Amino acid sequence: PTIVGEMKRFFRDTSWAVRVPRRLQELRIDLAKTADHLEQHLGRRPTRTELAHHLHLTEEEVAEGQLAAHGYATRSLDTPVGDDGNASGAKPRHLATSEPAYELIESLAALRPLLDRLDERDRHIIELRFGEELTQAEIGRRIGLSQMHVSRLLTRILGELREGLNDDSAPTDEPAG
């Protein structure tokens, strides 16, 4: 047991990418074991508070141990993600992700000049339909038109907006149509 213990300590001390005090190395092991144990009982990853309570530590000590665990293994910045099969538990970094809201913002920015060219009634109809999400019949009651007339107006307005968005030429100040 003494020899095995010394061998474990040797590998624990020399396999770290950054020199970390032994108490933090051992804390990392305790945190990993406790997190696995609690995850089995809770059905989810335990919080820092739960880990601290179970190990009779402060949350700051747990945070320090979790931070120290990041020094256990490093990856070269030159290594493409996935080349080493995600070795040593290092998670791949995602530097860029697509944000669906950006496309909506771009669409709204492209629509702004086109909406500004609409007359007051057309803008009001668009606001009621898409801003307040009213039905065509509700819009008709509000502005004193039939549902059929509102439908024709929306078809025309949306056609103009669609045409303006698909037009590759520079926007003009003249009304579309």
C-alpha atoms as an extended CHARMM CRD file, in Angstrom:
* protein
*
       177  EXT
         1         1  PRO       CA              0.0000000000        0.0000000000        0.0000000000  PROA      1               0.0000000000
         2         2  THR       CA              2.8180000000        2.4170000000        0.7190000000  PROA      2               0.0000000000
         3         3  ILE       CA              4.3880000000        1.9080000000       -2.6980000000  PROA      3               0.0000000000
         4         4  VAL       CA              1.0090000000        2.1770000000       -4.4690000000  PROA      4               0.0000000000
         5         5  GLY       CA              0.2660000000        5.3640000000       -2.5070000000  PROA      5               0.0000000000
         6         6  GLU       CA              3.6140000000        6.8530000000       -3.4610000000  PROA      6               0.0000000000
         7         7  MET       CA              3.0420000000        5.9570000000       -7.1210000000  PROA      7               0.0000000000
         8         8  LYS       CA             -0.4040000000        7.6090000000       -7.0510000000  PROA      8               0.0000000000
         9         9  ARG       CA              1.0420000000       10.7230000000       -5.4520000000  PROA      9               0.0000000000
        10        10  PHE       CA              3.8330000000       10.8300000000       -8.0480000000  PROA      10              0.0000000000
        11        11  PHE       CA              1.3850000000       10.6800000000      -10.9700000000  PROA      11              0.0000000000
        12        12  ARG       CA             -0.9860000000       13.1060000000       -9.2540000000  PROA      12              0.0000000000
        13        13  ASP       CA              1.8600000000       15.5740000000       -8.7340000000  PROA      13              0.0000000000
        14        14  THR       CA              3.4560000000       15.2690000000      -12.1750000000  PROA      14              0.0000000000
        15        15  SER       CA              0.3980000000       14.9820000000      -14.4280000000  PROA      15              0.0000000000
        16        16  TRP       CA             -0.8260000000       18.5000000000      -13.7390000000  PROA      16              0.0000000000
        17        17  ALA       CA             -0.1990000000       21.1070000000      -16.4370000000  PROA      17              0.0000000000
        18        18  VAL       CA              0.1150000000       23.8380000000      -13.8130000000  PROA      18              0.0000000000
        19        19  ARG       CA              1.6310000000       23.4450000000      -10.3770000000  PROA      19              0.0000000000
        20        20  VAL       CA             -1.3030000000       23.1560000000       -7.9990000000  PROA      20              0.0000000000
        21        21  PRO       CA             -0.9450000000       22.5680000000       -4.2400000000  PROA      21              0.0000000000
        22        22  ARG       CA             -1.5840000000       18.9920000000       -3.1440000000  PROA      22              0.0000000000
        23        23  ARG       CA             -4.5600000000       19.9750000000       -0.9620000000  PROA      23              0.0000000000
        24        24  LEU       CA             -6.2910000000       21.3630000000       -4.0660000000  PROA      24              0.0000000000
        25        25  GLN       CA             -5.3710000000       18.2840000000       -6.0830000000  PROA      25              0.0000000000
        26        26  GLU       CA             -6.9710000000       16.1000000000       -3.4430000000  PROA      26              0.0000000000
        27        27  LEU       CA             -9.9350000000       18.4440000000       -3.1840000000  PROA      27              0.0000000000
        28        28  ARG       CA            -10.4790000000       18.0300000000       -6.9380000000  PROA      28              0.0000000000
        29        29  ILE       CA            -10.7010000000       14.2560000000       -6.4790000000  PROA      29              0.0000000000
        30        30  ASP       CA            -13.0850000000       14.6260000000       -3.5220000000  PROA      30              0.0000000000
        31        31  LEU       CA            -15.2410000000       17.0590000000       -5.4860000000  PROA      31              0.0000000000
        32        32  ALA       CA            -15.4190000000       14.7200000000       -8.4830000000  PROA      32              0.0000000000
        33        33  LYS       CA            -16.3790000000       11.7130000000       -6.3480000000  PROA      33              0.0000000000
        34        34  THR       CA            -18.9280000000       13.6970000000       -4.3460000000  PROA      34              0.0000000000
        35        35  ALA       CA            -20.4180000000       15.2800000000       -7.4660000000  PROA      35              0.0000000000
        36        36  ASP       CA            -20.8640000000       11.8250000000       -9.0360000000  PROA      36              0.0000000000
        37        37  HSD       CA            -22.3880000000       10.4480000000       -5.8380000000  PROA      37              0.0000000000
        38        38  LEU       CA            -24.8110000000       13.3590000000       -5.4210000000  PROA      38              0.0000000000
        39        39  GLU       CA            -25.7260000000       13.2910000000       -9.0870000000  PROA      39              0.0000000000
        40        40  GLN       CA            -26.8860000000        9.6990000000       -8.6720000000  PROA      40              0.0000000000
        41        41  HSD       CA            -29.1070000000       10.6360000000       -5.7400000000  PROA      41              0.0000000000
        42        42  LEU       CA            -30.3790000000       13.9940000000       -7.0260000000  PROA      42              0.0000000000
        43        43  GLY       CA            -30.8070000000       13.0690000000      -10.6760000000  PROA      43              0.0000000000
        44        44  ARG       CA            -28.8920000000       16.2170000000      -11.6840000000  PROA      44              0.0000000000
        45        45  ARG       CA            -25.4970000000       17.8190000000      -11.1810000000  PROA      45              0.0000000000
        46        46  PRO       CA            -25.2110000000       19.1740000000       -7.6270000000  PROA      46              0.0000000000
        47        47  THR       CA            -24.8380000000       22.8720000000       -6.9910000000  PROA      47              0.0000000000
        48        48  ARG       CA            -21.7680000000       24.3860000000       -5.3920000000  PROA      48              0.0000000000
        49        49  THR       CA            -23.7910000000       24.8590000000       -2.1770000000  PROA      49              0.0000000000
        50        50  GLU       CA            -24.7820000000       21.1910000000       -2.1000000000  PROA      50              0.0000000000
        51        51  LEU       CA            -21.1740000000       20.0990000000       -2.6580000000  PROA      51              0.0000000000
        52        52  ALA       CA            -19.9620000000       22.4230000000        0.1120000000  PROA      52              0.0000000000
        53        53  HSD       CA            -22.6040000000       21.1460000000        2.5450000000  PROA      53              0.0000000000
        54        54  HSD       CA            -21.8460000000       17.4840000000        1.7900000000  PROA      54              0.0000000000
        55        55  LEU       CA            -18.0530000000       17.9420000000        2.1160000000  PROA      55              0.0000000000
        56        56  HSD       CA            -18.3260000000       20.2730000000        5.1410000000  PROA      56              0.0000000000
        57        57  LEU       CA            -16.5320000000       23.0640000000        3.2640000000  PROA      57              0.0000000000
        58        58  THR       CA            -17.3390000000       26.6550000000        2.4370000000  PROA      58              0.0000000000
        59        59  GLU       CA            -18.5860000000       27.5520000000       -1.0230000000  PROA      59              0.0000000000
        60        60  GLU       CA            -15.3710000000       29.5090000000       -1.5400000000  PROA      60              0.0000000000
        61        61  GLU       CA            -13.2740000000       26.3880000000       -0.8810000000  PROA      61              0.0000000000
        62        62  VAL       CA            -15.3930000000       24.4000000000       -3.3420000000  PROA      62              0.0000000000
        63        63  ALA       CA            -15.0200000000       27.1840000000       -5.9130000000  PROA      63              0.0000000000
        64        64  GLU       CA            -11.2500000000       27.1490000000       -5.3880000000  PROA      64              0.0000000000
        65        65  GLY       CA            -11.1650000000       23.3650000000       -5.8960000000  PROA      65              0.0000000000
        66        66  GLN       CA            -13.2570000000       23.6350000000       -9.0490000000  PROA      66              0.0000000000
        67        67  LEU       CA            -10.9910000000       26.3560000000      -10.3760000000  PROA      67              0.0000000000
        68        68  ALA       CA             -7.8920000000       24.3040000000       -9.5740000000  PROA      68              0.0000000000
        69        69  ALA       CA             -9.3500000000       21.3490000000      -11.5030000000  PROA      69              0.0000000000
        70        70  HSD       CA             -8.9760000000       23.3660000000      -14.7050000000  PROA      70              0.0000000000
        71        71  GLY       CA             -5.1920000000       23.1090000000      -14.3560000000  PROA      71              0.0000000000
        72        72  TYR       CA             -5.2170000000       19.3160000000      -14.5060000000  PROA      72              0.0000000000
        73        73  ALA       CA             -4.9510000000       19.0680000000      -18.2820000000  PROA      73              0.0000000000
        74        74  THR       CA             -4.3110000000       21.5010000000      -21.0840000000  PROA      74              0.0000000000
        75        75  ARG       CA             -4.6930000000       21.4060000000      -24.8100000000  PROA      75              0.0000000000
        76        76  SER       CA             -2.5620000000       23.1020000000      -27.3780000000  PROA      76              0.0000000000
        77        77  LEU       CA             -4.1160000000       26.1770000000      -28.9300000000  PROA      77              0.0000000000
        78        78  ASP       CA             -2.8750000000       24.8290000000      -32.2710000000  PROA      78              0.0000000000
        79        79  THR       CA             -4.8140000000       21.5670000000      -31.9400000000  PROA      79              0.0000000000
        80        80  PRO       CA             -7.9970000000       21.6200000000      -34.0030000000  PROA      80              0.0000000000
        81        81  VAL       CA            -11.0960000000       20.7960000000      -31.9670000000  PROA      81              0.0000000000
        82        82  GLY       CA            -11.8640000000       17.0830000000      -32.0420000000  PROA      82              0.0000000000
        83        83  ASP       CA             -8.4190000000       15.8590000000      -33.1600000000  PROA      83              0.0000000000
        84        84  ASP       CA             -7.7000000000       14.2060000000      -29.8280000000  PROA      84              0.0000000000
        85        85  GLY       CA            -11.1710000000       12.8110000000      -29.3070000000  PROA      85              0.0000000000
        86        86  ASN       CA            -11.8160000000       15.4010000000      -26.6190000000  PROA      86              0.0000000000
        87        87  ALA       CA             -9.0670000000       13.8740000000      -24.4970000000  PROA      87              0.0000000000
        88        88  SER       CA             -8.7060000000       14.4310000000      -20.7810000000  PROA      88              0.0000000000
        89        89  GLY       CA            -12.2250000000       15.6940000000      -20.4110000000  PROA      89              0.0000000000
        90        90  ALA       CA            -11.4980000000       19.0740000000      -21.9680000000  PROA      90              0.0000000000
        91        91  LYS       CA            -14.6120000000       20.4430000000      -23.5960000000  PROA      91              0.0000000000
        92        92  PRO       CA            -14.3470000000       21.9570000000      -27.0650000000  PROA      92              0.0000000000
        93        93  ARG       CA            -14.7260000000       25.7100000000      -27.1050000000  PROA      93              0.0000000000
        94        94  HSD       CA            -17.3950000000       27.1770000000      -29.2960000000  PROA      94              0.0000000000
        95        95  LEU       CA            -16.1720000000       30.5600000000      -30.3930000000  PROA      95              0.0000000000
        96        96  ALA       CA            -19.1400000000       31.3850000000      -32.5770000000  PROA      96              0.0000000000
        97        97  THR       CA            -22.7350000000       30.3120000000      -32.4820000000  PROA      97              0.0000000000
        98        98  SER       CA            -25.6150000000       31.3900000000      -34.6300000000  PROA      98              0.0000000000
        99        99  GLU       CA            -28.1440000000       33.5740000000      -32.9100000000  PROA      99              0.0000000000
       100       100  PRO       CA            -31.6200000000       33.3520000000      -34.4530000000  PROA      100             0.0000000000
       101       101  ALA       CA            -32.5400000000       36.8200000000      -33.2090000000  PROA      101             0.0000000000
       102       102  TYR       CA            -29.8550000000       38.3820000000      -35.4420000000  PROA      102             0.0000000000
       103       103  GLU       CA            -31.7530000000       37.3840000000      -38.5810000000  PROA      103             0.0000000000
       104       104  LEU       CA            -34.9330000000       38.9310000000      -37.1520000000  PROA      104             0.0000000000
       105       105  ILE       CA            -33.0560000000       42.1430000000      -36.3340000000  PROA      105             0.0000000000
       106       106  GLU       CA            -31.5900000000       42.2760000000      -39.8460000000  PROA      106             0.0000000000
       107       107  SER       CA            -35.0500000000       41.7530000000      -41.3370000000  PROA      107             0.0000000000
       108       108  LEU       CA            -36.5270000000       44.5080000000      -39.1820000000  PROA      108             0.0000000000
       109       109  ALA       CA            -33.6840000000       46.8540000000      -40.1020000000  PROA      109             0.0000000000
       110       110  ALA       CA            -34.2750000000       46.1440000000      -43.8040000000  PROA      110             0.0000000000
       111       111  LEU       CA            -38.0290000000       46.6890000000      -43.3620000000  PROA      111             0.0000000000
       112       112  ARG       CA            -37.7190000000       50.0220000000      -41.5100000000  PROA      112             0.0000000000
       113       113  PRO       CA            -37.2460000000       52.2480000000      -44.6150000000  PROA      113             0.0000000000
       114       114  LEU       CA            -39.9670000000       50.3390000000      -46.4690000000  PROA      114             0.0000000000
       115       115  LEU       CA            -42.4220000000       50.7790000000      -43.5890000000  PROA      115             0.0000000000
       116       116  ASP       CA            -41.5940000000       54.4900000000      -43.4390000000  PROA      116             0.0000000000
       117       117  ARG       CA            -42.6840000000       54.8340000000      -47.0890000000  PROA      117             0.0000000000
       118       118  LEU       CA            -46.1610000000       53.4360000000      -46.3540000000  PROA      118             0.0000000000
       119       119  ASP       CA            -49.0260000000       55.8490000000      -45.7890000000  PROA      119             0.0000000000
       120       120  GLU       CA            -50.4950000000       56.2470000000      -42.3000000000  PROA      120             0.0000000000
       121       121  ARG       CA            -53.4350000000       53.8600000000      -42.8200000000  PROA      121             0.0000000000
       122       122  ASP       CA            -51.2150000000       51.0720000000      -44.2200000000  PROA      122             0.0000000000
       123       123  ARG       CA            -48.7470000000       51.4290000000      -41.3160000000  PROA      123             0.0000000000
       124       124  HSD       CA            -51.6740000000       51.3360000000      -38.8790000000  PROA      124             0.0000000000
       125       125  ILE       CA            -53.0070000000       48.1320000000      -40.4740000000  PROA      125             0.0000000000
       126       126  ILE       CA            -49.5530000000       46.5010000000      -40.2940000000  PROA      126             0.0000000000
       127       127  GLU       CA            -49.2320000000       47.5610000000      -36.6350000000  PROA      127             0.0000000000
       128       128  LEU       CA            -52.6300000000       46.0880000000      -35.7810000000  PROA      128             0.0000000000
       129       129  ARG       CA            -51.9320000000       42.8370000000      -37.6320000000  PROA      129             0.0000000000
       130       130  PHE       CA            -48.3580000000       42.1450000000      -36.5440000000  PROA      130             0.0000000000
       131       131  GLY       CA            -47.8870000000       44.3900000000      -33.5010000000  PROA      131             0.0000000000
       132       132  GLU       CA            -51.1640000000       43.6760000000      -31.7340000000  PROA      132             0.0000000000
       133       133  GLU       CA            -51.7310000000       40.3610000000      -33.5650000000  PROA      133             0.0000000000
       134       134  LEU       CA            -55.3470000000       41.1160000000      -34.4020000000  PROA      134             0.0000000000
       135       135  THR       CA            -57.3020000000       39.0840000000      -36.9510000000  PROA      135             0.0000000000
       136       136  GLN       CA            -58.4370000000       40.6600000000      -40.2020000000  PROA      136             0.0000000000
       137       137  ALA       CA            -62.0080000000       40.8490000000      -38.8850000000  PROA      137             0.0000000000
       138       138  GLU       CA            -60.8430000000       42.6010000000      -35.6850000000  PROA      138             0.0000000000
       139       139  ILE       CA            -58.8160000000       45.0820000000      -37.7320000000  PROA      139             0.0000000000
       140       140  GLY       CA            -61.8410000000       45.7390000000      -39.9370000000  PROA      140             0.0000000000
       141       141  ARG       CA            -64.0270000000       46.4870000000      -36.9100000000  PROA      141             0.0000000000
       142       142  ARG       CA            -61.3900000000       48.8520000000      -35.4920000000  PROA      142             0.0000000000
       143       143  ILE       CA            -60.9050000000       50.9260000000      -38.6350000000  PROA      143             0.0000000000
       144       144  GLY       CA            -64.3920000000       50.5750000000      -40.1280000000  PROA      144             0.0000000000
       145       145  LEU       CA            -63.6890000000       48.2590000000      -43.0770000000  PROA      145             0.0000000000
       146       146  SER       CA            -64.8730000000       44.7860000000      -44.0100000000  PROA      146             0.0000000000
       147       147  GLN       CA            -62.6770000000       41.7630000000      -43.3340000000  PROA      147             0.0000000000
       148       148  MET       CA            -62.4310000000       41.2020000000      -47.1140000000  PROA      148             0.0000000000
       149       149  HSD       CA            -61.2040000000       44.7650000000      -47.6660000000  PROA      149             0.0000000000
       150       150  VAL       CA            -58.6050000000       44.3640000000      -44.8890000000  PROA      150             0.0000000000
       151       151  SER       CA            -57.4800000000       41.1050000000      -46.5080000000  PROA      151             0.0000000000
       152       152  ARG       CA            -56.9850000000       42.8520000000      -49.8710000000  PROA      152             0.0000000000
       153       153  LEU       CA            -55.1450000000       45.7290000000      -48.2210000000  PROA      153             0.0000000000
       154       154  LEU       CA            -52.8220000000       43.3710000000      -46.3030000000  PROA      154             0.0000000000
       155       155  THR       CA            -52.1200000000       41.3930000000      -49.4850000000  PROA      155             0.0000000000
       156       156  ARG       CA            -51.2050000000       44.6120000000      -51.3140000000  PROA      156             0.0000000000
       157       157  ILE       CA            -49.1090000000       46.0320000000      -48.4350000000  PROA      157             0.0000000000
       158       158  LEU       CA            -47.2270000000       42.7890000000      -47.8370000000  PROA      158             0.0000000000
       159       159  GLY       CA            -46.6330000000       42.4260000000      -51.5830000000  PROA      159             0.0000000000
       160       160  GLU       CA            -45.1070000000       45.9120000000      -51.6790000000  PROA      160             0.0000000000
       161       161  LEU       CA            -42.9180000000       45.1560000000      -48.6660000000  PROA      161             0.0000000000
       162       162  ARG       CA            -41.8270000000       41.8100000000      -50.1270000000  PROA      162             0.0000000000
       163       163  GLU       CA            -41.0390000000       43.4660000000      -53.4580000000  PROA      163             0.0000000000
       164       164  GLY       CA            -39.0380000000       46.1570000000      -51.6590000000  PROA      164             0.0000000000
       165       165  LEU       CA            -37.0400000000       43.5580000000      -49.7200000000  PROA      165             0.0000000000
       166       166  ASN       CA            -36.3070000000       41.5440000000      -52.8670000000  PROA      166             0.0000000000
       167       167  ASP       CA            -35.3130000000       44.6490000000      -54.8470000000  PROA      167             0.0000000000
       168       168  ASP       CA            -31.5180000000       44.7460000000      -55.1770000000  PROA      168             0.0000000000
       169       169  SER       CA            -31.4340000000       48.4200000000      -56.1060000000  PROA      169             0.0000000000
       170       170  ALA       CA            -30.8150000000       51.1410000000      -53.5420000000  PROA      170             0.0000000000
       171       171  PRO       CA            -33.9140000000       52.2230000000      -51.6090000000  PROA      171             0.0000000000
       172       172  THR       CA            -35.6740000000       55.3400000000      -52.8670000000  PROA      172             0.0000000000
       173       173  ASP       CA            -37.9320000000       57.8170000000      -51.1530000000  PROA      173             0.0000000000
       174       174  GLU       CA            -40.7920000000       57.1460000000      -53.5870000000  PROA      174             0.0000000000
       175       175  PRO       CA            -43.6890000000       54.9500000000      -52.4140000000  PROA      175             0.0000000000
       176       176  ALA       CA            -43.5590000000       51.4040000000      -53.7480000000  PROA      176             0.0000000000
       177       177  GLY       CA            -46.1730000000       50.3980000000      -56.2900000000  PROA      177             0.0000000000
